[in-house]
CSV table of C-alpha atoms and ligand atoms in Angstrom, one decimal:
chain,number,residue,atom,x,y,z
A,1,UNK,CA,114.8,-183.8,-19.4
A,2,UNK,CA,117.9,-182.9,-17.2
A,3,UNK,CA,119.9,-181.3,-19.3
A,4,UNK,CA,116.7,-179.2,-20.1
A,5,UNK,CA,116.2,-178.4,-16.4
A,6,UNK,CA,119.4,-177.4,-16.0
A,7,UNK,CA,119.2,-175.2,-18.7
A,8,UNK,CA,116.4,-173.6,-17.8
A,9,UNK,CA,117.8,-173.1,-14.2
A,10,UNK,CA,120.2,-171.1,-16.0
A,11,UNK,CA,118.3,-168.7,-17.6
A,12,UNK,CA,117.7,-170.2,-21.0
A,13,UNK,CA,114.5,-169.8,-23.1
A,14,UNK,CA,114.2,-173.8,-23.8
A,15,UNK,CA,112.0,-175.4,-26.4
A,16,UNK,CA,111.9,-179.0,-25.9
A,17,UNK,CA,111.0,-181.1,-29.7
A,18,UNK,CA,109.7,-184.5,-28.5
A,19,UNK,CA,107.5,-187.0,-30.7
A,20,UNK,CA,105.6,-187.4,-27.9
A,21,UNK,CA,103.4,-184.6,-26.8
A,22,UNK,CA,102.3,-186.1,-23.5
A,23,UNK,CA,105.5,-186.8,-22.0
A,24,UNK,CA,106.8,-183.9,-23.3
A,25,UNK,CA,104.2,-181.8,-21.4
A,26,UNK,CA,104.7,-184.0,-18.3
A,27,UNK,CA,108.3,-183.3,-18.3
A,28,UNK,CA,107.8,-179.1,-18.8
A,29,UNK,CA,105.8,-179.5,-15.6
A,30,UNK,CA,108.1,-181.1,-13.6
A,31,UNK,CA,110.4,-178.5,-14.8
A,32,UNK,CA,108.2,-175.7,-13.9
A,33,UNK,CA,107.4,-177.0,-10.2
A,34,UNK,CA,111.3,-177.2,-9.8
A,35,UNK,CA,112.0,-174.0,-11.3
A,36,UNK,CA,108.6,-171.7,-11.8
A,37,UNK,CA,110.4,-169.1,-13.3
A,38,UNK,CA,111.7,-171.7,-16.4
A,39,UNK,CA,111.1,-170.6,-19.9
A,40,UNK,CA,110.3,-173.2,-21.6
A,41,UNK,CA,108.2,-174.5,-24.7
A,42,UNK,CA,107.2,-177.9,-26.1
A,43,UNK,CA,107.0,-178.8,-29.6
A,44,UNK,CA,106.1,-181.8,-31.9
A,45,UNK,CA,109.4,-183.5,-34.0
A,46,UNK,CA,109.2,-187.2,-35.0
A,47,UNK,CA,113.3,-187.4,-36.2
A,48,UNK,CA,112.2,-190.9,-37.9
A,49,UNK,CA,110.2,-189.3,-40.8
A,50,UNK,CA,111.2,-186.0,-42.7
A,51,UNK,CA,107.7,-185.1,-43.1
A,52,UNK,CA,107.7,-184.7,-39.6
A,53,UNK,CA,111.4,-182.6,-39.2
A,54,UNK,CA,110.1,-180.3,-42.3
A,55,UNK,CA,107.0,-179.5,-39.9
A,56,UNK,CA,108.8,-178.8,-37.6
A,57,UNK,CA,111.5,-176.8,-39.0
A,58,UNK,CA,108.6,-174.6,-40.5
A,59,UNK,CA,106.7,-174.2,-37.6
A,60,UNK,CA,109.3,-173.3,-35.2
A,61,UNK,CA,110.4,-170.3,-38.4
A,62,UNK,CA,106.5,-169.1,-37.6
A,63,UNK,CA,106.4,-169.4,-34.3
A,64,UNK,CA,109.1,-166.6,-34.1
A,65,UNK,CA,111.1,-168.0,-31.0
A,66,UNK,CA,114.9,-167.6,-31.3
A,67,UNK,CA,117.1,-170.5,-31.9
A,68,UNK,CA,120.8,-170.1,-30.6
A,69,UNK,CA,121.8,-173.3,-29.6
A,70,UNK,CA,120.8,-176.4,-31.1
A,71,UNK,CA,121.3,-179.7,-29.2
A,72,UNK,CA,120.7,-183.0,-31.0
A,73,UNK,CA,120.4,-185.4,-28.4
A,74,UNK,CA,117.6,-187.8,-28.8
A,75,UNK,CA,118.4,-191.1,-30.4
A,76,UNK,CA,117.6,-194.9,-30.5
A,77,UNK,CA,119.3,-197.7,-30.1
A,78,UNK,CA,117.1,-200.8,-31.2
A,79,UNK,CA,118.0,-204.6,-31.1
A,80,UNK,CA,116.9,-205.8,-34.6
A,81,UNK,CA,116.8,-204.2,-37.7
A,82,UNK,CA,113.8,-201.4,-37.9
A,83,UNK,CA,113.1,-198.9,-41.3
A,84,UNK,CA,112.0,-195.5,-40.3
A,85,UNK,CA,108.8,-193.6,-42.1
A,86,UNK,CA,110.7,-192.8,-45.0
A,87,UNK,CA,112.3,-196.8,-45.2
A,88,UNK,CA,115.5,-195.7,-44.2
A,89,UNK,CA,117.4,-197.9,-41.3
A,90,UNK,CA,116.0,-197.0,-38.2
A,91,UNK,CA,119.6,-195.5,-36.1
A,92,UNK,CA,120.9,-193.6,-39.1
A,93,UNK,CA,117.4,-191.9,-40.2
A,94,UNK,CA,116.8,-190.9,-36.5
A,95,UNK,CA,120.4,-190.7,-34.9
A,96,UNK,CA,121.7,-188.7,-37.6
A,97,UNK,CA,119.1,-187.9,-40.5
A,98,UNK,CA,116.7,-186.4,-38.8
A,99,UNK,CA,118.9,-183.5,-36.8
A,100,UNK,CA,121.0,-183.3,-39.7
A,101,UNK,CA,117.8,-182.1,-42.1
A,102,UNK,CA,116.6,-180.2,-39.2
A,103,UNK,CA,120.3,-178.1,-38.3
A,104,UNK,CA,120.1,-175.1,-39.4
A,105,UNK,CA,124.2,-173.8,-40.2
A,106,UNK,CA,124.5,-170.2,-38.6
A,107,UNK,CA,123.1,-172.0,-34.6
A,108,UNK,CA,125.7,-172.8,-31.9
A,109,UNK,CA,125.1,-176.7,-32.3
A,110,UNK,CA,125.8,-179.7,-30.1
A,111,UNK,CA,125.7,-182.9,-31.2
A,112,UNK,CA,125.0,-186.2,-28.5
A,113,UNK,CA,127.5,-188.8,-30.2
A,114,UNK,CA,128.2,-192.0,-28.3
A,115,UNK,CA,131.3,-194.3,-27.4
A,116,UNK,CA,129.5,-196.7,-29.7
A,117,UNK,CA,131.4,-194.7,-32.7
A,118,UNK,CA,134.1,-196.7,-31.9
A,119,UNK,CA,132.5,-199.8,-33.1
A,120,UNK,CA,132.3,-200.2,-36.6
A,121,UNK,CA,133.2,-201.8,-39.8
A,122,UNK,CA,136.5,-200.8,-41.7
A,123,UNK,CA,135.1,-198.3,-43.7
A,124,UNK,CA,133.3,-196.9,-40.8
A,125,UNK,CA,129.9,-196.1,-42.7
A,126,UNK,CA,129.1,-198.6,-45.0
A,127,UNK,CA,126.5,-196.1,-47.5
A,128,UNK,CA,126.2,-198.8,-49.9
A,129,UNK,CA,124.7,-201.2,-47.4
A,130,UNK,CA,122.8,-198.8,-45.1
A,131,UNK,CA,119.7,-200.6,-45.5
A,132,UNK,CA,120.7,-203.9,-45.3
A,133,UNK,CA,119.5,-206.0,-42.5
A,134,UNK,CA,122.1,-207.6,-41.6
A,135,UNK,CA,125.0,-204.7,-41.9
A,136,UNK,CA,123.6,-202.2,-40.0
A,137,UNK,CA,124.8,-200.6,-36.6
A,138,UNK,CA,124.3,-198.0,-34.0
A,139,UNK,CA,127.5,-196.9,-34.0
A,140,UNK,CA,127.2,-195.4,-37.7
A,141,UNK,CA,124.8,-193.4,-36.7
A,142,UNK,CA,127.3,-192.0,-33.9
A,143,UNK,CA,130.0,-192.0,-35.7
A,144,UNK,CA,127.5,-189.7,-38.1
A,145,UNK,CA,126.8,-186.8,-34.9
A,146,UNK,CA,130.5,-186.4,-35.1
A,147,UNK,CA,131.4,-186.0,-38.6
A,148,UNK,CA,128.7,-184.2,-39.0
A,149,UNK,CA,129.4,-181.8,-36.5
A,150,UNK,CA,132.9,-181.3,-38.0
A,151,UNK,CA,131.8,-180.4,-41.2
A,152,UNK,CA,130.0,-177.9,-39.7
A,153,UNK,CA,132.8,-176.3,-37.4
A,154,UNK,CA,135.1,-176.3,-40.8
A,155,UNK,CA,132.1,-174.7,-43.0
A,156,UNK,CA,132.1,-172.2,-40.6
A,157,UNK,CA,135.1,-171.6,-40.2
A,158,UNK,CA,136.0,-171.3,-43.8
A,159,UNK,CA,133.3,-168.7,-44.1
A,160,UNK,CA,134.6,-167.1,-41.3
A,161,UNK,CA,130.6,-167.5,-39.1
A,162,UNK,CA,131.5,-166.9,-35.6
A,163,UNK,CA,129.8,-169.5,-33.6
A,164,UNK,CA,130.7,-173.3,-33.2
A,165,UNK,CA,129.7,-177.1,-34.1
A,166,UNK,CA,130.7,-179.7,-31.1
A,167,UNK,CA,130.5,-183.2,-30.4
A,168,UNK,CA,130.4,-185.4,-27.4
A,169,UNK,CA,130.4,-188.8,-25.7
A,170,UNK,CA,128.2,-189.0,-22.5
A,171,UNK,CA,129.4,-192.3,-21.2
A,172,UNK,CA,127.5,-195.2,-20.6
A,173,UNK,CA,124.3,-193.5,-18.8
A,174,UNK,CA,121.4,-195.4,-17.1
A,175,UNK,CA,118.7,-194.5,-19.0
A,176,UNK,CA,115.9,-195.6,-21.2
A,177,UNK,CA,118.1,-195.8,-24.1
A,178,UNK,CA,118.8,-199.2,-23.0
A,179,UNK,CA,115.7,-200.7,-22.6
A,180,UNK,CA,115.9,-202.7,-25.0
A,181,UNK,CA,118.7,-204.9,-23.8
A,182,UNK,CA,118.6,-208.7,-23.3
A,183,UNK,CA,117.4,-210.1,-20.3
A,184,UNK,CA,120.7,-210.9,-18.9
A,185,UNK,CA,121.4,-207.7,-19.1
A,186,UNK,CA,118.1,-207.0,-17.2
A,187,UNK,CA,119.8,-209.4,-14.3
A,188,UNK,CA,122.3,-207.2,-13.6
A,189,UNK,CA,120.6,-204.1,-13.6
A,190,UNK,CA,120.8,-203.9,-10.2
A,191,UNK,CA,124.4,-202.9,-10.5
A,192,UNK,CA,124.2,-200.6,-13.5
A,193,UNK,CA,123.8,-197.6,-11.1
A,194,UNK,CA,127.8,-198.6,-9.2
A,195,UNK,CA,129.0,-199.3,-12.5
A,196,UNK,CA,127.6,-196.1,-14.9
A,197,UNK,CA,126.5,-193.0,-14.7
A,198,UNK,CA,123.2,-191.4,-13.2
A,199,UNK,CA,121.0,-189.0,-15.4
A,200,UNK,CA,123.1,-185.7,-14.3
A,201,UNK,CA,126.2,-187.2,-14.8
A,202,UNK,CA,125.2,-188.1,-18.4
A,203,UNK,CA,123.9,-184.4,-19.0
A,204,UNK,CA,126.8,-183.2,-17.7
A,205,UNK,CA,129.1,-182.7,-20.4
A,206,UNK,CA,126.0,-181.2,-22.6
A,207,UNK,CA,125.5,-179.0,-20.0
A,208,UNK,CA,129.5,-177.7,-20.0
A,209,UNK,CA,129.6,-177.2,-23.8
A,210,UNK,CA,126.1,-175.5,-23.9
A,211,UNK,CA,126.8,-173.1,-20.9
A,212,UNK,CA,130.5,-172.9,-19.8
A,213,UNK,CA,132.3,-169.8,-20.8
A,214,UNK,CA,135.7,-172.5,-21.5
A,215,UNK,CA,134.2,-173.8,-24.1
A,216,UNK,CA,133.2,-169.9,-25.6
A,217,UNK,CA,134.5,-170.3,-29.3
A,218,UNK,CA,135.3,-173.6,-29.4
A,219,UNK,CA,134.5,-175.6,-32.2
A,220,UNK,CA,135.3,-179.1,-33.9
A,221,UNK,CA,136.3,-180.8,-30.7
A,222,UNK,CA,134.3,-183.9,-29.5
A,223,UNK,CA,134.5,-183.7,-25.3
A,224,UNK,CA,134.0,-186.4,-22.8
A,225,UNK,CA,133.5,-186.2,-18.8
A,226,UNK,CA,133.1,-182.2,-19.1
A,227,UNK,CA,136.9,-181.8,-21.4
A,228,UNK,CA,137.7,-182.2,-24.7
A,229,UNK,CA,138.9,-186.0,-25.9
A,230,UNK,CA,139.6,-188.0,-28.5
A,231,UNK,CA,137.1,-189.4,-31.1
A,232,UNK,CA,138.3,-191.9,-33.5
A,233,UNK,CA,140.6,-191.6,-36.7
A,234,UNK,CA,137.3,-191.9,-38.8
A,235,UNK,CA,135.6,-189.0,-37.0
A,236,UNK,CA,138.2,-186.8,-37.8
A,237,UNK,CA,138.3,-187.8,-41.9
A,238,UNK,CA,137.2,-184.9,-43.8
A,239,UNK,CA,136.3,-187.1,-46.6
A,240,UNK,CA,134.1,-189.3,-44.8
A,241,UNK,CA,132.0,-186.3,-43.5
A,242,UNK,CA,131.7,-184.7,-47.2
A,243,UNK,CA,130.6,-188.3,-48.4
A,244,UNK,CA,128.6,-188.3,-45.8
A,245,UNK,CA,126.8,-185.1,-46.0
A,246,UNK,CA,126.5,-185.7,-49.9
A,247,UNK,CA,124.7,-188.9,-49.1
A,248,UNK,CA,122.4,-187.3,-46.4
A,249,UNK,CA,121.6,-185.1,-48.4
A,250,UNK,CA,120.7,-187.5,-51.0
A,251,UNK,CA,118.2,-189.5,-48.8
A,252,UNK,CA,116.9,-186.2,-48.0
A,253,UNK,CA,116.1,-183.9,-50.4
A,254,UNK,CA,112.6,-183.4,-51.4
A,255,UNK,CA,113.3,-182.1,-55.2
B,1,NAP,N1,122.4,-193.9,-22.3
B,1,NAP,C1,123.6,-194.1,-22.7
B,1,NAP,O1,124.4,-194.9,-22.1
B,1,NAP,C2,124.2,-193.4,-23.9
B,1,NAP,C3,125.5,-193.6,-24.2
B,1,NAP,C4,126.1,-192.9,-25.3
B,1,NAP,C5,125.3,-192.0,-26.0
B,1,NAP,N2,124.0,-191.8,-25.7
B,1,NAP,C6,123.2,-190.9,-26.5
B,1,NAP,O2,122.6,-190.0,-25.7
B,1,NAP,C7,121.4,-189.5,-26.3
B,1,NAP,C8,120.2,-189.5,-25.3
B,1,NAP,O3,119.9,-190.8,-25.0
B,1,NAP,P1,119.4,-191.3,-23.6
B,1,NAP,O4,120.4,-192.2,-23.0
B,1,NAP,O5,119.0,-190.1,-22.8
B,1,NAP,O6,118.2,-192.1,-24.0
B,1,NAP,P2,116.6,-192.0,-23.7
B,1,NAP,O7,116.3,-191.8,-22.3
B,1,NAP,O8,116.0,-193.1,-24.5
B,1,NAP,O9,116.3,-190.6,-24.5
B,1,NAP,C9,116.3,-190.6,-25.9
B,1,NAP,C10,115.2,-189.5,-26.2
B,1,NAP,O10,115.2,-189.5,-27.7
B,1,NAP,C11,113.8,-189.4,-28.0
B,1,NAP,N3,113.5,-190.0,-29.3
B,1,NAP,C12,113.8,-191.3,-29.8
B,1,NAP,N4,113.3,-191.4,-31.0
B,1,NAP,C13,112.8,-190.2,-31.4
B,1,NAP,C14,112.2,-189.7,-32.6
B,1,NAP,N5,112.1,-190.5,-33.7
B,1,NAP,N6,111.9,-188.4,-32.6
B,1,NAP,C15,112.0,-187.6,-31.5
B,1,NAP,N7,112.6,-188.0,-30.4
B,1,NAP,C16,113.0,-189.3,-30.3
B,1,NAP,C17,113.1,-190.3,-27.0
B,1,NAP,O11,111.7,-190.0,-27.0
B,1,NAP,P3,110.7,-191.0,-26.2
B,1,NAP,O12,110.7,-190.5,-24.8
B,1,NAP,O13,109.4,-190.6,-26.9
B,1,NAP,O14,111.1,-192.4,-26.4
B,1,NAP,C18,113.8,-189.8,-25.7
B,1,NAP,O15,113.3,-188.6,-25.2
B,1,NAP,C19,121.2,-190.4,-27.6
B,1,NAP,O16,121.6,-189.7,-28.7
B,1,NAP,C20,122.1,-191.6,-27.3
B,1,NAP,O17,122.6,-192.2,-28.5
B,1,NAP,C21,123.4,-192.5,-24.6
């Protein structure tokens, strides 16, 4: 929601895609009573099934709004092994399948990775053992939003499309992302809010790429705290985002 508002405080015509319609609509309220002048639109996308993303993709092409700027942000994080709609492990199908089906190439896109990248096997995505229960990991998924979004910037490059592909890491953020944590976790909750950031701190760096004329034309960089940092080895591996976009696509296409 907050990097929403925010974006609608600055001007921008925002459709929000949220799998659930409710909230969704309770959120653009919100939004409007803050700022009754917003633009903005809801829309249905469940990122766990590609029935749902191909919907989506075609109704947004009829409903004639424009789409600029892409932002992939929702995601999962879930503390046992899950299969989405279309049996495919539960992080990667959502975290990285589902925005990847639903990007179209010629948008200014932004990708919400995670310093969970960082943790991963060797390889750092194991394709051969995506769906195996006891192999799988968030941080694939994350390390995914990057790669992905650097394939992108050198496509683009190459075919010489003026407009960019980013990445970032929003910190550790107190949201409902980690609701599923364990219940010592739970027990010290209380001092989550001293230790990471609030809700507009972890928008923040969204909110920079999406809107701040530094960041006009650039492309390929993953950013942290509102700058551009440093993603791992693996993220920057032109080989592992070619696999990996051969392999998405290989999950994902309807033939
Ligand atoms: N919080 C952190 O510390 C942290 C750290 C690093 C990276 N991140 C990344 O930041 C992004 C935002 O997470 P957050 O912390 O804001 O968590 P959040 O509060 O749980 O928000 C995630 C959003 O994703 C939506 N979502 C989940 N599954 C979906 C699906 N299948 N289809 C459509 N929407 C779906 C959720 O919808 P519902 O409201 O319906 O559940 C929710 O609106 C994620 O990509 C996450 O990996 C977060």
């Amino acid at each position: 929601m907050e990097t929403a508002r925010v974006l609608a405080l600055r001007h921008v015509h925002v459709v929000m895609a949220v799998r659930n319609m409710d909230s969704g609509r309770k959120v653009k309220d919100n939004i409007l009573q803050d700022i009754p002048t917003a633009k903005i639109e809801v829309m249905e996308l469940d990122l766990s099934s590609m029935a749902s993303v191909r919907k989506f993709a075609s109704d947004y092409k009829s409903s004639g709004l424009p789409l600029n700027l892409l932002i992939n942000n929702a995601g999962v994080m879930v503390p046992q092994f899950m299969l989405s709609q279309d049996d495919i492990e539960l992080h990667f199908a959502t975290n990285h399948l589902g925005h990847s089906v639903s990007m179209q190439r010629r948008r200014k896109v932004i990708n919400v990775s995670s310093e969970g990248h960082w943790f991963l096997y060797s390889e750092g995505i194991q394709f051969d053992k995506i769906n195996d229960d006891t192999r799988y990991k968030y941080g694939q998924s994350k390390l995914a939003n990057i790669l992905h979004a650097n394939e992108l910037a050198w496509r683009l490059k190459e075919e010489g499309v003026h407009t960019t592909a980013n990445s970032l890491q929003p910190g550790v953020v107190v949201t409902n992302l980690l609701r599923h944590r364990s219940f010592l976790d739970v027990v010290i909750n209380g001092i989550d809010k001293y230790m990471f950031k609030n809700v507009q701190q972890g928008a923040a760096t969204t909110c920079y790429i999406a809107l701040h004329p530094q960041v006009k034309g650039v492309s390929g960089e993953d950013f942290s705290d509102c700058n551009v940092a440093k993603a791992s080895s693996m993220a920057e591996d032109r080989e592992l985002g070619k696999k990996l976009g051969d392999f998405s696509l290989s999950l994902t296409d309807p033939k």
